[in-house]
mmCIF file of C-alpha atoms in Angstrom:
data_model
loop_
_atom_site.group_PDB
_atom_site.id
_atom_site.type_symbol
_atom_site.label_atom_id
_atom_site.label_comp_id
_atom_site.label_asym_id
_atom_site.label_seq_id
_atom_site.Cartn_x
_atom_site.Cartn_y
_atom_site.Cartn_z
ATOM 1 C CA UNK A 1 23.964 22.884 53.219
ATOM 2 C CA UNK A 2 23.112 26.382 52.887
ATOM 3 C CA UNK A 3 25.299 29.639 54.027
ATOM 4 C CA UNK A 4 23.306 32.529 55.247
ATOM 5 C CA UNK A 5 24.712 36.101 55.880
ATOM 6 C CA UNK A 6 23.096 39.118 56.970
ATOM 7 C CA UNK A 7 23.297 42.199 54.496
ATOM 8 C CA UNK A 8 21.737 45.588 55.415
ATOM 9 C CA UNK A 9 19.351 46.979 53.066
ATOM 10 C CA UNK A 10 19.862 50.026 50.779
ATOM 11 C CA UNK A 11 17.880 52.745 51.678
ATOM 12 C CA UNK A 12 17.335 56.583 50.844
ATOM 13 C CA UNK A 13 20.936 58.252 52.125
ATOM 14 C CA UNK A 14 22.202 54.967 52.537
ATOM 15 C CA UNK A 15 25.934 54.803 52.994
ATOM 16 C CA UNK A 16 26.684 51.154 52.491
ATOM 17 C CA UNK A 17 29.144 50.492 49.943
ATOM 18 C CA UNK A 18 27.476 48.108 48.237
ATOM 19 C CA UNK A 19 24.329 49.807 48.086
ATOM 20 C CA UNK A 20 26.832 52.295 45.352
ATOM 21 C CA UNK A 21 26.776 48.928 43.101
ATOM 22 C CA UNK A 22 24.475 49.109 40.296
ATOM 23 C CA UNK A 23 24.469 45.655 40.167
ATOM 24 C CA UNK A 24 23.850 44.830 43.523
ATOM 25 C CA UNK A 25 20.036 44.435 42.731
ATOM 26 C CA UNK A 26 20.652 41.825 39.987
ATOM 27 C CA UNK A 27 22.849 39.899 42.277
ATOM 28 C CA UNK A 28 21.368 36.422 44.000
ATOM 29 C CA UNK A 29 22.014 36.955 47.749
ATOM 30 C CA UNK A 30 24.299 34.585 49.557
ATOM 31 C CA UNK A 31 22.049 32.060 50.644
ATOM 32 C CA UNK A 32 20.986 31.107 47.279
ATOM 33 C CA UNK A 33 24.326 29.555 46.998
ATOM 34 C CA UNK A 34 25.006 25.694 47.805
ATOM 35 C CA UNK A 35 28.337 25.259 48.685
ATOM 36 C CA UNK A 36 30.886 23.346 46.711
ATOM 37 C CA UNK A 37 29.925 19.720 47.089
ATOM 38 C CA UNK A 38 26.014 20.166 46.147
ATOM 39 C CA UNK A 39 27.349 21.730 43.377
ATOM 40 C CA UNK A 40 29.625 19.562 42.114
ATOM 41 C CA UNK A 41 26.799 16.320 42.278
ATOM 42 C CA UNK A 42 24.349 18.714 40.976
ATOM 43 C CA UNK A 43 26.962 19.160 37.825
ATOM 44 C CA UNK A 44 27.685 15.069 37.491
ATOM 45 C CA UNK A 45 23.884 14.285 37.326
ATOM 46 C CA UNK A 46 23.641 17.282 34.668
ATOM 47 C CA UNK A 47 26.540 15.249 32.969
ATOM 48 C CA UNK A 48 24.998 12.004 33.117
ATOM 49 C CA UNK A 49 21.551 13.312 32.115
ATOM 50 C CA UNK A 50 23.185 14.945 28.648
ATOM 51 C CA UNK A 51 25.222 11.795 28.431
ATOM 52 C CA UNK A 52 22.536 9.452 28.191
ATOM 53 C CA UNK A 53 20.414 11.678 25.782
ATOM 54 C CA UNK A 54 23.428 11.500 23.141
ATOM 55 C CA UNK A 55 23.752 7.860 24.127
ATOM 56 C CA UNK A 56 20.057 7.400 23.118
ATOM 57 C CA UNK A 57 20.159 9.885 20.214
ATOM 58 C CA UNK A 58 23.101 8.009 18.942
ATOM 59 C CA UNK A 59 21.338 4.218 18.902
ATOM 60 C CA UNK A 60 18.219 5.790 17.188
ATOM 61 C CA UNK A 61 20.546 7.322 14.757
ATOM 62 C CA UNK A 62 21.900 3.633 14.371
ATOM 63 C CA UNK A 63 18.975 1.892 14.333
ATOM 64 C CA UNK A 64 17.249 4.322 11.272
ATOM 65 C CA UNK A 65 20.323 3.954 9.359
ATOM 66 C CA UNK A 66 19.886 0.038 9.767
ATOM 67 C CA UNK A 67 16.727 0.179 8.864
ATOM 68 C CA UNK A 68 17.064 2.270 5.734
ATOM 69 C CA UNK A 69 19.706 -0.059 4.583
ATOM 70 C CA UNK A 70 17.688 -2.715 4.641
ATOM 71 C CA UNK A 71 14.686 -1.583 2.944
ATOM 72 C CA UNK A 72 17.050 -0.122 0.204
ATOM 73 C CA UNK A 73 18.600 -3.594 -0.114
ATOM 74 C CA UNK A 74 15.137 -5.112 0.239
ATOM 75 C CA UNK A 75 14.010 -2.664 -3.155
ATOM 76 C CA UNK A 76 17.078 -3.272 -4.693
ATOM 77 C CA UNK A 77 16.460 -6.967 -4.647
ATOM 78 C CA UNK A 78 13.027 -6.819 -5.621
ATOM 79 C CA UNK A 79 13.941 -4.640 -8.712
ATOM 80 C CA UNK A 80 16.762 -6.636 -10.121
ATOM 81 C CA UNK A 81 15.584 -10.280 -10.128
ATOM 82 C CA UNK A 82 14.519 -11.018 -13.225
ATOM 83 C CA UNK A 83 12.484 -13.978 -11.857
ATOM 84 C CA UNK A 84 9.603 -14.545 -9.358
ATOM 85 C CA UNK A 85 8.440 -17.548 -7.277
ATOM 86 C CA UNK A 86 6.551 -19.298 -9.336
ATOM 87 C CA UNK A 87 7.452 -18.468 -12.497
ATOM 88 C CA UNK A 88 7.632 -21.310 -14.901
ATOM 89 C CA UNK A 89 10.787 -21.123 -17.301
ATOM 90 C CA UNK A 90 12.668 -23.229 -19.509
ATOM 91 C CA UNK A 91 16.439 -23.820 -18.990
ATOM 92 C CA UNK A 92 18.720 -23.803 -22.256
ATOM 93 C CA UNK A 93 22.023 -22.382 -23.225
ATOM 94 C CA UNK A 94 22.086 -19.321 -25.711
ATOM 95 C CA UNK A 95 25.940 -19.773 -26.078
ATOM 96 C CA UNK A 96 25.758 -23.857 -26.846
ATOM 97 C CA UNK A 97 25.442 -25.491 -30.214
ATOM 98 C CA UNK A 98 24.032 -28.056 -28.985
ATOM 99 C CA UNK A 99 20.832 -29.854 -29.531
ATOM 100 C CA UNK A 100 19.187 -29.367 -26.088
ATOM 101 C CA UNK A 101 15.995 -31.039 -24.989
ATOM 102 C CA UNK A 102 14.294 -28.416 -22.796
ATOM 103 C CA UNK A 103 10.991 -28.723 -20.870
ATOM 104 C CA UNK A 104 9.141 -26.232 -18.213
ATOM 105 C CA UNK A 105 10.785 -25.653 -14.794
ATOM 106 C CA UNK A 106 9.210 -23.642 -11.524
ATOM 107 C CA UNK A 107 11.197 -21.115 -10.003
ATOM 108 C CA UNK A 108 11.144 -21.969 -6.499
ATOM 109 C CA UNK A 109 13.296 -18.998 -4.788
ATOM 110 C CA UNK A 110 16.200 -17.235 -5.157
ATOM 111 C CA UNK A 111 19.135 -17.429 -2.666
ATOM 112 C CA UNK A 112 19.486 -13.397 -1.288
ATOM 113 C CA UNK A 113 23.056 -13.933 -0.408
ATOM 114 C CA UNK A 114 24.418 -14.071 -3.868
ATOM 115 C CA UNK A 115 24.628 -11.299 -6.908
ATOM 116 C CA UNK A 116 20.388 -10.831 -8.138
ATOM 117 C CA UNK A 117 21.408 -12.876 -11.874
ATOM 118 C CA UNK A 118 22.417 -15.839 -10.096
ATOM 119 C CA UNK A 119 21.352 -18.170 -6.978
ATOM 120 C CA UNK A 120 18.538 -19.301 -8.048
ATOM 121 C CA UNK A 121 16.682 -22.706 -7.316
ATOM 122 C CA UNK A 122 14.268 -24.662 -9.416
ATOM 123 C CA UNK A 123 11.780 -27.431 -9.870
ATOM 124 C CA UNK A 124 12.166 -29.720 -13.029
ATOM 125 C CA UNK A 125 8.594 -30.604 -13.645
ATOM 126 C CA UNK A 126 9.762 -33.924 -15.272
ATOM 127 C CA UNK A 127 10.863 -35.840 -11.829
ATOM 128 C CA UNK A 128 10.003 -33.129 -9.499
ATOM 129 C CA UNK A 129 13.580 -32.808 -8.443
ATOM 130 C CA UNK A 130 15.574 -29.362 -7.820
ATOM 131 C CA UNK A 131 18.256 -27.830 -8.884
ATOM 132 C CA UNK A 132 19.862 -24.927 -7.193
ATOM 133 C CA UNK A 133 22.146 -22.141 -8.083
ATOM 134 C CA UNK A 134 21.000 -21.546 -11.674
ATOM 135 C CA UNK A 135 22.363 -18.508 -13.355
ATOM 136 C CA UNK A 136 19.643 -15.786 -14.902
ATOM 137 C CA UNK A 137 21.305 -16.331 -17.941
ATOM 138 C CA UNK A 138 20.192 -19.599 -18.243
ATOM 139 C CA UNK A 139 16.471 -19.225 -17.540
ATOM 140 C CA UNK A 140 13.708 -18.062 -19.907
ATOM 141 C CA UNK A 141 10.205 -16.725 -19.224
ATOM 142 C CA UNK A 142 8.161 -19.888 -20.420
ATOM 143 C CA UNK A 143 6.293 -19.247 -24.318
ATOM 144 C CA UNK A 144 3.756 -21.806 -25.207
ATOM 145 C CA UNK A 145 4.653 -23.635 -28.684
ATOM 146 C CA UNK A 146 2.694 -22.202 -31.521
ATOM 147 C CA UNK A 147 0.448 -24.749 -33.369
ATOM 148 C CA UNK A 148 1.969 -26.834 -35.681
ATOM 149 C CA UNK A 149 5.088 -26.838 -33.806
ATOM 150 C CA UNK A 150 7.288 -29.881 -33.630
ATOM 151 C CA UNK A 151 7.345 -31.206 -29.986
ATOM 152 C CA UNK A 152 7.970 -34.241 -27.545
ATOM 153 C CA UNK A 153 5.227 -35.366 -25.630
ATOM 154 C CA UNK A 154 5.360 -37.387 -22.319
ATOM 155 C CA UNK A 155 2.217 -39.699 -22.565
ATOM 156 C CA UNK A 156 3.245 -41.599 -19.743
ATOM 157 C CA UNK A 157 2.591 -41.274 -16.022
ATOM 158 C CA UNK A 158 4.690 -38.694 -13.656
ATOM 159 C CA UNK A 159 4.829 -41.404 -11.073
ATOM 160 C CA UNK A 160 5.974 -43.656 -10.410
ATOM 161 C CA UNK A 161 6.071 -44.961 -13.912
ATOM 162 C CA UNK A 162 8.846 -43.977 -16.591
ATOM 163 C CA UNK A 163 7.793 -41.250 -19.119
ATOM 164 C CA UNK A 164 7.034 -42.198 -22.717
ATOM 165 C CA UNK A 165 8.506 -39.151 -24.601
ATOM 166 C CA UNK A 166 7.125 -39.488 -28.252
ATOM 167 C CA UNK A 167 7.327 -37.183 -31.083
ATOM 168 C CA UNK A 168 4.171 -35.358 -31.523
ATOM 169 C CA UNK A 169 2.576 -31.881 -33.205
ATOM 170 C CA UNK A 170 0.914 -29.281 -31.161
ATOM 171 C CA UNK A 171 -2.598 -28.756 -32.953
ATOM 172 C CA UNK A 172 -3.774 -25.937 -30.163
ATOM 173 C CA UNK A 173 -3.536 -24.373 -27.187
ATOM 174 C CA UNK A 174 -5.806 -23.136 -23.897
ATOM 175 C CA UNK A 175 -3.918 -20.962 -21.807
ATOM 176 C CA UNK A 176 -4.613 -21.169 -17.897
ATOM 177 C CA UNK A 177 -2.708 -18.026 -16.925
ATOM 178 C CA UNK A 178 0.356 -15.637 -18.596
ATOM 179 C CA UNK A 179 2.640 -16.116 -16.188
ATOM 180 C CA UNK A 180 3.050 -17.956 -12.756
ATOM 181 C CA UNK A 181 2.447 -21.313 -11.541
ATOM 182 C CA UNK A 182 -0.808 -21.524 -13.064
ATOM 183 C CA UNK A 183 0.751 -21.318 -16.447
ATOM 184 C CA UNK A 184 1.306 -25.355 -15.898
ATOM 185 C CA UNK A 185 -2.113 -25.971 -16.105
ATOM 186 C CA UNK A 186 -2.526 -25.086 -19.739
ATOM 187 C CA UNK A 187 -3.853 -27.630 -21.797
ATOM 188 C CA UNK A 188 -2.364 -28.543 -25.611
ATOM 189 C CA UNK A 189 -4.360 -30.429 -27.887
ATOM 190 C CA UNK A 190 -1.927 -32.397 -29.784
ATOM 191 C CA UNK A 191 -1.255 -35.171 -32.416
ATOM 192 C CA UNK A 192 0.889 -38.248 -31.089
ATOM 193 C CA UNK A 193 2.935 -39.561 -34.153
ATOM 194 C CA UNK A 194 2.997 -43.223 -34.596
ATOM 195 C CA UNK A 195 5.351 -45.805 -33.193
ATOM 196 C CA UNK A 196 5.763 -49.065 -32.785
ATOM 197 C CA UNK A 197 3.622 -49.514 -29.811
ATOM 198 C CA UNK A 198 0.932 -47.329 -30.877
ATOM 199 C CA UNK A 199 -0.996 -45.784 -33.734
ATOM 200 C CA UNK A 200 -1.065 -42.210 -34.664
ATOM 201 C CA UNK A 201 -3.721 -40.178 -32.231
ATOM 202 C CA UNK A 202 -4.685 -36.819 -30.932
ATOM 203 C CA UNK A 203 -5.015 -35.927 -27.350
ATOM 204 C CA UNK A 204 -5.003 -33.401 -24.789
ATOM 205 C CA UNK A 205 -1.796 -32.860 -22.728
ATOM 206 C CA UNK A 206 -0.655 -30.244 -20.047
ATOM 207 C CA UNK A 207 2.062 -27.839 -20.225
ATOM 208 C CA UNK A 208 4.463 -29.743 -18.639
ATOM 209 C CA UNK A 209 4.177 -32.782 -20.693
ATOM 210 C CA UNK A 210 5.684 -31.319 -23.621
ATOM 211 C CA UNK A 211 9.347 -30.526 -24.112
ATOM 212 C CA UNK A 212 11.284 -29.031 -27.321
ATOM 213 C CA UNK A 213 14.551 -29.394 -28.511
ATOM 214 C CA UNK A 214 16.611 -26.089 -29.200
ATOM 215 C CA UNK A 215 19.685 -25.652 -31.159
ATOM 216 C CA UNK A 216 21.393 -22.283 -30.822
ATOM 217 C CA UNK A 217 21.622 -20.952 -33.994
ATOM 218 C CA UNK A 218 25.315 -20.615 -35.539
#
C-alpha cells in the first residue's frame, strides 16, 4: 500500500522551504515509497534470489571439480599401467633362481582400485584358467623365441585332452601381430625331438603351444 502526500511546487519567488533544498529535485516524492512490510518481502525474495544463485554456483563449482578429478585419475591410470587388455605376456620371477617353466598369458584387465603395478588379472593360455592380482613386476611383454632356440612344445590337444609337452627346436617364425591378442596367432615352424612314442619330426605350432624354461641368472 502506497502513501500519497501533497507537496506544492517550486516556482519563480517561491517561498517554500523546501523549494531552498538543492536536493529537493533529486529526491523520489513520497508516493514512490512502499511502506515497511512491502519492503521487507521485497528484501527476503532479493535474499532468496542471491541465495539460490550461490547455491547453484556452488554445486557447479562441485560438480567441475569432480569431474576434473576424475579425468586426471582417468589419465593418470592410463599413463602408468604398464599393460593393456590384450597384451600377451609371460609370467616369471627376475628375483628366483629357479628353473621356471613359463608359457604366454593374456592380460585380461586390471583392477582400478589398487596401486597401477599391481591388480592385474590374466588368462593362462595352457587351461584357459585366470589368475588375478598379478604384480607388474612379474609380467613381461611377450618376445618370440629366436630360431634355434631350445623350447617345449605342447603337441597335444587344448581340450579336453592332456597336453603332450615335448622337447623341441624352434626352426622359424611368422609373426601375426607385435603386440596384442593377435600376437597368439603366430605360427613357429619347429622340430619335435624324439621320444618314446614318436619319431623325430617338424611341424607347425602356434604361439601358445610353446613354453621355455628360465633360470634367473646368479
Amino acid at each position: 500500500t502506497t502513501t500519497t502526500t501533497t507537496t506544492t511546487s517550486c516556482g519563480p519567488g517561491s517561498d517554500q522551504p523546501h523549494c531552498n533544498d538543492p536536493s529537493y529535485e533529486n529526491t523520489p516524492s513520497i508516493d514512490t515509497f512502499c511502506d515497511s512490510g512491502e519492503c521487507a518481502g521485497d528484501q527476503q525474495q532479493k535474499q532468496r534470489q542471491q541465495q539460490r544463485q550461490q547455491q547453484q554456483q556452488h554445486q557447479q563449482h562441485r560438480r567441475s571439480r569432480r569431474e576434473s578429478s576424475n579425468r586426471r585419475s582417468h589419465h593418470h591410470q592410463q599413463q602408468s599401467t604398464r599393460f593393456q587388455r590384450g597384451d600377451v605376456i609371460e609370467l616369471y620371477n627376475t628375483a628366483s633362481t629357479d628353473i621356471q617353466i613359463i608359457f604366454p598369458s593374456l592380460v585380461k584387465d586390471h583392477d582400478r582400485t589398487k596401486p597401477p603395478t599391481e591388480g592385474y588379472r590374466i588368462t593362462k593360455t595352457t587351461d584357459g584358467k585366470e589368475v588375478s592380482n598379478i604384480p607388474d613386476r612379474q609380467m613381461h611383454l611377450y618376445q618370440p623365441y629366436g630360431v634355434g632356440s631350445e623350447a617345449l612344445c605342447n603337441i597335444g590337444e587344448f581340450k579336453p585332452a592332456r597336453p603332450i609337452i615335448v622337447r623341441c627346436t624352434v626352426l622359424g617364425y611368422e609373426a601375426a601381430a607385435k603386440r596384442g591378442a593377435m600376437v597368439l596367432q603366430g605360427m613357429y615352424e619347429v622340430k619335435v625331438h624324439a621320444t618314446k612314442a614318436n619319431e623325430e619330426y617338424e611341424t607347425n605350432l602356434p604361439v601358445w603351444k610353446l613354453q621355455r624354461r628360465y633360470q634367473a641368472a646368479v
